[in-house]
Coordinates of C-alpha atoms in Angstrom, one line a residue:
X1 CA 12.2 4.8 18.8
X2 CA 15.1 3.1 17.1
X3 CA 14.9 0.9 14.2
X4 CA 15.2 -2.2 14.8
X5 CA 12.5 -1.9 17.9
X6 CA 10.1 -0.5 15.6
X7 CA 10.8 -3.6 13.3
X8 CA 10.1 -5.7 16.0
X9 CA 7.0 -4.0 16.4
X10 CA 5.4 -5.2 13.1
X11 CA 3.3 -8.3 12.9
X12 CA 1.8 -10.3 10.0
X13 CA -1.7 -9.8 9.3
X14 CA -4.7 -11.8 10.5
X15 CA -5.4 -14.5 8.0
X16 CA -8.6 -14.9 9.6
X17 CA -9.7 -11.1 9.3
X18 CA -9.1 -11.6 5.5
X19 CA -11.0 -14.0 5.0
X20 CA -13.6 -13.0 6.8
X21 CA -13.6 -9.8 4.7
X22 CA -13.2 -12.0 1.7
X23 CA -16.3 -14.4 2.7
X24 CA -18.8 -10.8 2.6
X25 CA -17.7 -10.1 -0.7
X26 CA -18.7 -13.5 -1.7
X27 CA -21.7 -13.2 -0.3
X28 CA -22.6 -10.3 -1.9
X29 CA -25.5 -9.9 -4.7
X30 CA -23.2 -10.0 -7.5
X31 CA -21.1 -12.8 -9.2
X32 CA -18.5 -14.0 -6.7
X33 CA -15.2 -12.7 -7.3
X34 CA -16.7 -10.2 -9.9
X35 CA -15.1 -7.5 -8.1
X36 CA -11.6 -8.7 -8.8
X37 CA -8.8 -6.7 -7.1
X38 CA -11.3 -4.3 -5.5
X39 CA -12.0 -7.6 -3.1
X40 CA -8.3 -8.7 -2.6
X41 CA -7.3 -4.8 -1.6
X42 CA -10.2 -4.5 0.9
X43 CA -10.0 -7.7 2.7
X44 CA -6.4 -7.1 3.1
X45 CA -7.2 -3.4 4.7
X46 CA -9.5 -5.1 7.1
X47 CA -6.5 -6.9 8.0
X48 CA -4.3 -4.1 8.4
X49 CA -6.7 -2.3 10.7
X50 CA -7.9 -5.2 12.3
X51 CA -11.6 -5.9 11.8
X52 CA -14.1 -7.1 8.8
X53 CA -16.9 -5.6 10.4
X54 CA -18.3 -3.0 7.7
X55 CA -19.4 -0.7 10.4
X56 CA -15.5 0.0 10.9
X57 CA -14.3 -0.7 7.5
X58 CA -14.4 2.9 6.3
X59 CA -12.5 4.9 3.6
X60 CA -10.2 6.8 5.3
X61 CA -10.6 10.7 5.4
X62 CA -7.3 11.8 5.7
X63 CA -5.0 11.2 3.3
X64 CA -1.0 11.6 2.7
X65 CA 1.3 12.0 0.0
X66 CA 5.0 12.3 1.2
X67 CA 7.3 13.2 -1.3
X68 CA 11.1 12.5 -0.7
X69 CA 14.2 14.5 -1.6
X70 CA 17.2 16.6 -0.9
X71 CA 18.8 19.5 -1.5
X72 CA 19.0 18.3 -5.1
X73 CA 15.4 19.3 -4.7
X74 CA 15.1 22.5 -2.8
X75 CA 13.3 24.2 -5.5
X76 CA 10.8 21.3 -6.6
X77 CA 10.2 21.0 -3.0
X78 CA 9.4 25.0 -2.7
X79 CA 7.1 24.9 -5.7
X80 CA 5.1 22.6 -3.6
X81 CA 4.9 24.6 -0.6
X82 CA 4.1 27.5 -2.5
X83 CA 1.3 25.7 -4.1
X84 CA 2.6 25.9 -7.8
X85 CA 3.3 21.8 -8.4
X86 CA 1.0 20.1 -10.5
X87 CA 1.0 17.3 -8.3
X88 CA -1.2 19.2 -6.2
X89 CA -4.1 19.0 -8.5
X90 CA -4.3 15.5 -8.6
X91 CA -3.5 15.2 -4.5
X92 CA -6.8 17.4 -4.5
X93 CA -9.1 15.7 -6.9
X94 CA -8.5 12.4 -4.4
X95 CA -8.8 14.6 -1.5
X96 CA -4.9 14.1 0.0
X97 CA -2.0 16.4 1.1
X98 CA 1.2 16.9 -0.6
X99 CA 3.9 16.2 2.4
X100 CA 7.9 17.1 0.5
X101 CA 10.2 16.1 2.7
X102 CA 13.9 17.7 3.0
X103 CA 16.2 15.1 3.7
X104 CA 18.7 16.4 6.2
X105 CA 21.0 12.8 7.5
X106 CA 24.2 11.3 5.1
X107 CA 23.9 7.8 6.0
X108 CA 21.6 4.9 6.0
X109 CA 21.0 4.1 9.8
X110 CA 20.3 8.1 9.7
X111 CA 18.2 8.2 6.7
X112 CA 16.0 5.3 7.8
X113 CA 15.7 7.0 11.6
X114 CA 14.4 10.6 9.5
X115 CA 12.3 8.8 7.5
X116 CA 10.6 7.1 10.3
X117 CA 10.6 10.2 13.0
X118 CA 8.9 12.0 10.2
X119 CA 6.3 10.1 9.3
X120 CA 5.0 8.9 13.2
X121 CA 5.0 12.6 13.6
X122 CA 2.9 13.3 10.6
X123 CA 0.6 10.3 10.7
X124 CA -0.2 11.4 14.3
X125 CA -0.3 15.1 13.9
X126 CA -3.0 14.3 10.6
X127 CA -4.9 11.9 11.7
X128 CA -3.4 9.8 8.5
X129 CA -5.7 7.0 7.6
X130 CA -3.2 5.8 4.3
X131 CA -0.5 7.2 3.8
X132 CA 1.2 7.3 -0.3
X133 CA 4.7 7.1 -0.9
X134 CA 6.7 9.1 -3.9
X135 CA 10.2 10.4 -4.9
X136 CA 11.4 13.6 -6.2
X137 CA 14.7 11.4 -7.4
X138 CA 14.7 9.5 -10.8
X139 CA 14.4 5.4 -9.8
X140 CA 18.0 4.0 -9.5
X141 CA 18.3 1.2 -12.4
X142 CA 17.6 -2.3 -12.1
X143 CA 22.0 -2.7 -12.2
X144 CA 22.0 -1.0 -8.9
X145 CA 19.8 -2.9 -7.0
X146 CA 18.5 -6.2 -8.9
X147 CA 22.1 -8.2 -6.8
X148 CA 20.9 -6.5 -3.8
X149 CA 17.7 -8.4 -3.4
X150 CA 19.5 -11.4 -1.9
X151 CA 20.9 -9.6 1.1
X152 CA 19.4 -10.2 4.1
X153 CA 20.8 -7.4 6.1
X154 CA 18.3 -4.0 5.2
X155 CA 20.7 -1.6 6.2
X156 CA 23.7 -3.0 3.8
X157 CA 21.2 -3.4 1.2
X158 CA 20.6 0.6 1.9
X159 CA 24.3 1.2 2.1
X160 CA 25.5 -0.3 -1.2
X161 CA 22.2 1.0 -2.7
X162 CA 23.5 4.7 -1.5
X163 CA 20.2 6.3 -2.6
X164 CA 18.9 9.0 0.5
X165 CA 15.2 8.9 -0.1
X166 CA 15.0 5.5 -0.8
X167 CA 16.8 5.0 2.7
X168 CA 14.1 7.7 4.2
X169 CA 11.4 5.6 2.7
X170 CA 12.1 2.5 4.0
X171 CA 12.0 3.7 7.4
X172 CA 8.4 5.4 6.6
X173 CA 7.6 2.3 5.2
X174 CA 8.6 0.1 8.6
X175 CA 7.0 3.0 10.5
X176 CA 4.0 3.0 8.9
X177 CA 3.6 -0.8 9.0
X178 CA 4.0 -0.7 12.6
X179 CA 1.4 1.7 13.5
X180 CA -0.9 -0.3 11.3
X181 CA -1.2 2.2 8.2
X182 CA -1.6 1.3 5.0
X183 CA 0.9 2.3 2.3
X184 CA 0.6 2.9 -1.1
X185 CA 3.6 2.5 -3.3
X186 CA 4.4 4.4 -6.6
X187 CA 7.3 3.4 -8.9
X188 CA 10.2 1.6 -8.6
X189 CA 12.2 3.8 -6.0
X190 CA 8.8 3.1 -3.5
X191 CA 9.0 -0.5 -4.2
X192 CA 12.3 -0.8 -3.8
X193 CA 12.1 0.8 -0.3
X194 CA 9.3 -1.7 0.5
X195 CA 12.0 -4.7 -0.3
X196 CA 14.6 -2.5 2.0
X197 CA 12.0 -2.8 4.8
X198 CA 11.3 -6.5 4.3
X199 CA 14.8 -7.1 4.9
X200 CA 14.1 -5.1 8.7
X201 CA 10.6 -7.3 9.0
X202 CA 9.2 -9.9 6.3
X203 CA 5.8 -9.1 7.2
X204 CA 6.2 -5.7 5.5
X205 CA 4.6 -6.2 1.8
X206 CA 1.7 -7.1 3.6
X207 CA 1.0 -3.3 4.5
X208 CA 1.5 -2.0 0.9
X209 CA -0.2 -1.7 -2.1
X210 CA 1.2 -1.1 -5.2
X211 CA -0.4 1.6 -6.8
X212 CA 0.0 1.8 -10.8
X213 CA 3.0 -0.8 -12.5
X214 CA 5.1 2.5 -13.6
X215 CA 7.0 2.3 -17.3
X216 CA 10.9 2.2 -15.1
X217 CA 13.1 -0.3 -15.8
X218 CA 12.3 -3.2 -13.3
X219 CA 8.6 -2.1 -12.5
X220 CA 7.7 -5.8 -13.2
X221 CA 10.7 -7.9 -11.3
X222 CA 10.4 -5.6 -8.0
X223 CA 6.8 -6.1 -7.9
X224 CA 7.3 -9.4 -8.6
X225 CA 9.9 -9.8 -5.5
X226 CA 7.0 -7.8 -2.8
X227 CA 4.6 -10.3 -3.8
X228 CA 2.3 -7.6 -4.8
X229 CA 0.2 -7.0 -8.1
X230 CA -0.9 -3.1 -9.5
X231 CA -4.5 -2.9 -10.2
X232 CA -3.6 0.1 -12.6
X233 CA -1.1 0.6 -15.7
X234 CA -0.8 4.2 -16.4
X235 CA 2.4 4.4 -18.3
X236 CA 4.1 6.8 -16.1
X237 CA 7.5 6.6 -16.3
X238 CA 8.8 8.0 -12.4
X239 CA 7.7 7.6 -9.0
X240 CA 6.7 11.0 -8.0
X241 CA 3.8 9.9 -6.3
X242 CA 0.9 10.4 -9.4
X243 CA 0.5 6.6 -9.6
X244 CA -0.2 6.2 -5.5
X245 CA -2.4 9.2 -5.6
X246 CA -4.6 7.7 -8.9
X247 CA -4.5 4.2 -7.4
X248 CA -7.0 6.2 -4.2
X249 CA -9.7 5.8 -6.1
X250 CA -9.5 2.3 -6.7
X251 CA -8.7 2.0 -2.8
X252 CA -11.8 3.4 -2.1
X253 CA -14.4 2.0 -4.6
X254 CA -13.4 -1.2 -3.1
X255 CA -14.0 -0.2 0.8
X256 CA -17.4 1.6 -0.8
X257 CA -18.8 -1.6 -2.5
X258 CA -17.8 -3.4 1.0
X259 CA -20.1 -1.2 2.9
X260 CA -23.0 -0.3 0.8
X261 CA -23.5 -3.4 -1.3
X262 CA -25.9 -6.0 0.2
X263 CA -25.5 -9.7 0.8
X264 CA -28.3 -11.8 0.3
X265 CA -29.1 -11.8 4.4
X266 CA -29.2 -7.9 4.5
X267 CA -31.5 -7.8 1.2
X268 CA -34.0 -10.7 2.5
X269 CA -33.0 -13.2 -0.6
X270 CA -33.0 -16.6 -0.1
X271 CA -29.4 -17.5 -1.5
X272 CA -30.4 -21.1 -2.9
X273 CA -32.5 -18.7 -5.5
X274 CA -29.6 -17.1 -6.8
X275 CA -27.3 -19.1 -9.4
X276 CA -24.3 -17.1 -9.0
X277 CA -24.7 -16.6 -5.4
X278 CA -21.8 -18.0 -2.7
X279 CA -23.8 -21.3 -1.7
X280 CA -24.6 -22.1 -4.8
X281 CA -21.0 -21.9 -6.2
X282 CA -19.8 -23.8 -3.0
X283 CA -22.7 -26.5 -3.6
X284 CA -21.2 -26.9 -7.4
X285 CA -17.8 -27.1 -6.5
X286 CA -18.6 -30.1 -3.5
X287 CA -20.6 -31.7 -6.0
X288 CA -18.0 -31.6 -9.3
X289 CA -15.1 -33.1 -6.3
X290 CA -17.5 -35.7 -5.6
X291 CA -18.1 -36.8 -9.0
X292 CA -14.6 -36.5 -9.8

């Protein structure tokens, strides 16, 4: 499938489904909103695979890492194979596999097409539920792509950027979007991928998560440009993919609390009972508007 279909292909997520994912949390036994970004990331991934019902909101079992380079990279890439990266150790602890990629294509329409072929290939041969995004290339500087952000067009954006695995990640990123995959991002490179593939479909930042805010020049402003907030700060200082793996735990806890915690219905309380519960919150607010 060429590019620009599968762009087409991508379509903003269900306001309604969020909420609805939203309005369980809130009626959870615990303080509304306690649970911070854990509620924000899992209402959105009830969007993303299009239902709030807990039955089907479900931590995802398998799990991918790809990691993008070239033949810059051949022996980083090798090490991984061979099962000698330390990456690997983390990838395990969080229960996900370690995909390097050799990039083969010299231009941007290519790169993007790779990218893309590779990852519907993998998602469907694995089963992927989420799929984590990382670079074997140091992050080009904020100079090189901070008077990009303005241009509309993705593929001149990827052009004038002239960066291969950034170029192969964006068209993960689209592909991913558009089979309804979650994607977590690591680093600048990743982000700046995401904001290539926004140019392709606007809807894009909705499917990504930004895993840790990375110590690279411009963490901050691209994040800042998705739309998107990190939930973890872990002073790494590249976008190898250690940040998007960490940032799984986090991912999960908040599908976990989703499904296991109670709301006041399931547990048998009456919610009037319960000063921190959703009604009463809702009863305050109405009451404090009507005063006011």
């Amino acid at each position: 499938m060429h590019i620009e279909e599968l762009a087409t292909q991508i379509i903003p997520l269900s306001r309604e489904l969020e909420a609805a994912a939203q309005k369980r949390f809130d009626s959870l036994i615990k303080p509304v909103g306690s649970l911070a970004m854990l509620e924000e990331m899992t209402s959105r991934y009830a969007a993303i695979i299009g239902s709030s019902d807990k039955q089907l909101v479900v931590v995802p079992e398998v799990r991918l890492l790809m990691l993008w380079g070239t033949e810059a990279h051949k022996d980083r890439i090798e090490s991984i194979l061979l099962g000698e990266a330390p990456v690997l150790a983390l990838a395990g602890q969080v229960h996900a596999k370690v995909l390097p990629q050799f990039l083969t294509s010299d231009n941007a329409y290519d790169l993007v097409e790779e990218g893309a072929m590779l990852t519907s290939e993998y998602v469907n041969e694995e089963k992927a539920g989420v799929l984590c995004q990382g670079s074997l290339s140091p992050s080009p500087l904020p100079e090189r792509w901070q008077r990009l952000l303005g241009e509309e067009d993705g593929l001149r954006f990827l052009a004038e950027l002239d960066c291969p695995e950034i170029s192969a990640m964006c068209g993960s990123i689209l592909q991913a979007a558009g089979m309804r995959i979650p994607v977590i991002l690591d680093g600048v490179a990743t982000c700046v991928a995401a904001a290539a593939a926004s140019k392709f479909n606007a809807a894009v930042p909705e499917y990504c998560y930004a895993g840790a805010q990375s110590e690279e020049a411009g963490a901050a402003e691209i994040l800042r440009f998705l739309g998107l907030k990190a939930p973890l700060r872990l002073h790494l200082k590249d976008s190898r993919g250690n940040g998007a793996l960490t940032c799984l735990n986090v991912f999960d806890a908040g599908i976990k609390a989703y499904r296991e915690m109670e709301t006041f219905q399931e547990a048998g309380v009456h919610e009037e009972e319960e000063a921190y519960s959703l009604k009463v919150q809702e009863e305050k607010e109405r009451e404090a508007h009507h005063h006011g």
